[in-house]
CSV table of C-alpha atoms in Angstrom, one decimal:
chain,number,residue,atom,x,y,z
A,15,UNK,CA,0.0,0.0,0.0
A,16,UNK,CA,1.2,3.4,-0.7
A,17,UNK,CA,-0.6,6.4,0.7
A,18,UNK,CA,-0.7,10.2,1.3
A,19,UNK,CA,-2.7,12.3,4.0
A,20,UNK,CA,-4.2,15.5,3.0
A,21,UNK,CA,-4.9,17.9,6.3
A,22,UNK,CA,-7.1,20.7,6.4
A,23,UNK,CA,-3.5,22.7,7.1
A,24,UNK,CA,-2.3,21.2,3.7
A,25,UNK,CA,-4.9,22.0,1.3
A,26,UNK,CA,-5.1,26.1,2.1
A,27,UNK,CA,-8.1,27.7,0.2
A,28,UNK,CA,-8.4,24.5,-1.7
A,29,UNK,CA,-12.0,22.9,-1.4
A,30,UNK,CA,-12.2,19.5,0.4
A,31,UNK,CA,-13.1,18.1,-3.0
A,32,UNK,CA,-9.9,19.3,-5.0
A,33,UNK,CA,-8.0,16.6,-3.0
A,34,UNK,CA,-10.0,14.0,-4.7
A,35,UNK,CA,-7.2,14.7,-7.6
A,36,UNK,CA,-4.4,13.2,-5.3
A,37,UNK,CA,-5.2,9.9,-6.0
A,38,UNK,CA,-4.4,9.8,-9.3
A,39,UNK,CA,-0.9,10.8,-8.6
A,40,UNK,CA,-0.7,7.9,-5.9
A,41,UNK,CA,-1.8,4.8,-8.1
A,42,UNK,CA,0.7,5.5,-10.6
A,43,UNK,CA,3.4,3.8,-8.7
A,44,UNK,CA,4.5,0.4,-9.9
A,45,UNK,CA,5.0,-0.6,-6.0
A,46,UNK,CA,2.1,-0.7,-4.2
A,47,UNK,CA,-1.6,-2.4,-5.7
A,48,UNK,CA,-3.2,-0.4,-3.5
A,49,UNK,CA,-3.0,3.3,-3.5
A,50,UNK,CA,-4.8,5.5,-0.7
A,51,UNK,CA,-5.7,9.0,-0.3
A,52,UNK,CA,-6.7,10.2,3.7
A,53,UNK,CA,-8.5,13.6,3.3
A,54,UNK,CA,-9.6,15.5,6.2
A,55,UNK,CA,-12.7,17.3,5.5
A,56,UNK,CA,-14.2,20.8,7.0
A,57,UNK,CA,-15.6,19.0,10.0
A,58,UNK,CA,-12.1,17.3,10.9
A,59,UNK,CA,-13.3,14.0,9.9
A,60,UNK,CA,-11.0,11.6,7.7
A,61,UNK,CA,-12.2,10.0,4.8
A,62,UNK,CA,-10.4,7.7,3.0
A,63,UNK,CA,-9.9,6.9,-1.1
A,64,UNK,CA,-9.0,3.6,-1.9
A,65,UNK,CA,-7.5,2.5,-5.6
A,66,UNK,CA,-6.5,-0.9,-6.5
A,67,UNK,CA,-4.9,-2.1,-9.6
A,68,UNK,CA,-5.6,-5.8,-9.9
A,69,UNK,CA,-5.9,-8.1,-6.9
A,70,UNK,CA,-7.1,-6.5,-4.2
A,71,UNK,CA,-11.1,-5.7,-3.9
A,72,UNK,CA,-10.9,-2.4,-2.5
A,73,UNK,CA,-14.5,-2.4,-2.5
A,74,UNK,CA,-14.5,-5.2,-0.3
A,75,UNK,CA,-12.3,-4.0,2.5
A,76,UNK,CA,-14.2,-0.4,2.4
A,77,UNK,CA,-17.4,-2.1,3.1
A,78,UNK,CA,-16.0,-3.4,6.1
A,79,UNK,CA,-14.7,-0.6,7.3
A,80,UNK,CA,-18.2,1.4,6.9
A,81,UNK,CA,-17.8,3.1,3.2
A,82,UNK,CA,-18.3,0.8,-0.1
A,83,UNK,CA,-17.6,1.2,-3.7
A,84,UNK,CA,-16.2,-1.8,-6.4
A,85,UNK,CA,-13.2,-3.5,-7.0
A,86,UNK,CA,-10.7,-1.1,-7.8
A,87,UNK,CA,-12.4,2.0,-6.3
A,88,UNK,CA,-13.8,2.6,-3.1
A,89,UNK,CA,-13.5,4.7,0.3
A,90,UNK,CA,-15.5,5.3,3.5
A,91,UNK,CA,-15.5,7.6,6.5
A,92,UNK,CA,-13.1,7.2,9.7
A,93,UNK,CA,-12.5,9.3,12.4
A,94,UNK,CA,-10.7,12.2,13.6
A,95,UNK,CA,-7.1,10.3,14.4
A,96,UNK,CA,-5.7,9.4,10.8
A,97,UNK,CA,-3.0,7.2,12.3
A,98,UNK,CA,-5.8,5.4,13.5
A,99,UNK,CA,-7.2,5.0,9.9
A,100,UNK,CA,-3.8,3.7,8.5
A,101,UNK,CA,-3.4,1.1,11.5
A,102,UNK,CA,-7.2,-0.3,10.8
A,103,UNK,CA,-6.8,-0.3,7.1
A,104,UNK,CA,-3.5,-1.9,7.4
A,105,UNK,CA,-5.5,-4.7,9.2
A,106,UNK,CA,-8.4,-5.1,7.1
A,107,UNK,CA,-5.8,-5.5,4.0
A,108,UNK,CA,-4.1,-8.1,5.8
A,109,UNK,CA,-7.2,-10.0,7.3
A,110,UNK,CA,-8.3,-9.4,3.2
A,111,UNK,CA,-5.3,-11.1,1.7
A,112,UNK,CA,-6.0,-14.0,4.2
């Protein structure tokens, strides 16, 4: 997995939905299958965009974690500790390679 967080500190004057672009950057790389992009939103809330490229059902794993989507495109809604979000999603990748 490679992934980025996006703070409310980072993104300026930017709306919470210009971050949406960041993703695109991330799932380029030839390391990771699954790319993901934390975003905080104007509340303070993390929410989290998941790509895959081929094995993994991203779709899947979001479900479990409360969001939902398809294969290789998905994301839900965490919480307001992001290290948090990495540590479960870390878990739910594993328990989802299992």
């Amino acid at each position: 997995m490679v992934y980025t967080s996006v703070g409310m500190e980072h993104r300026g004057e930017l709306p919470e939905l210009a971050m949406e672009r960041v993703i695109d950057t991330l799932r380029r790389t030839s390391q990771a299958e699954v790319a993901v992009v934390f975003k905080q939103a104007d509340s303070g809330v993390w929410k989290a965009s998941l790509r895959s490229k081929d094995s993994v059902n991203v779709g899947e794993v979001a479900r479990g974690l409360g969001g939902g989507g398809h294969r290789y495109a998905a994301g839900y809604t965490g919480h307001s500790d992001v290290s948090a979000m990495i540590a479960e999603l870390l878990a739910a990748l594993d328990a989802a390679a299992s």
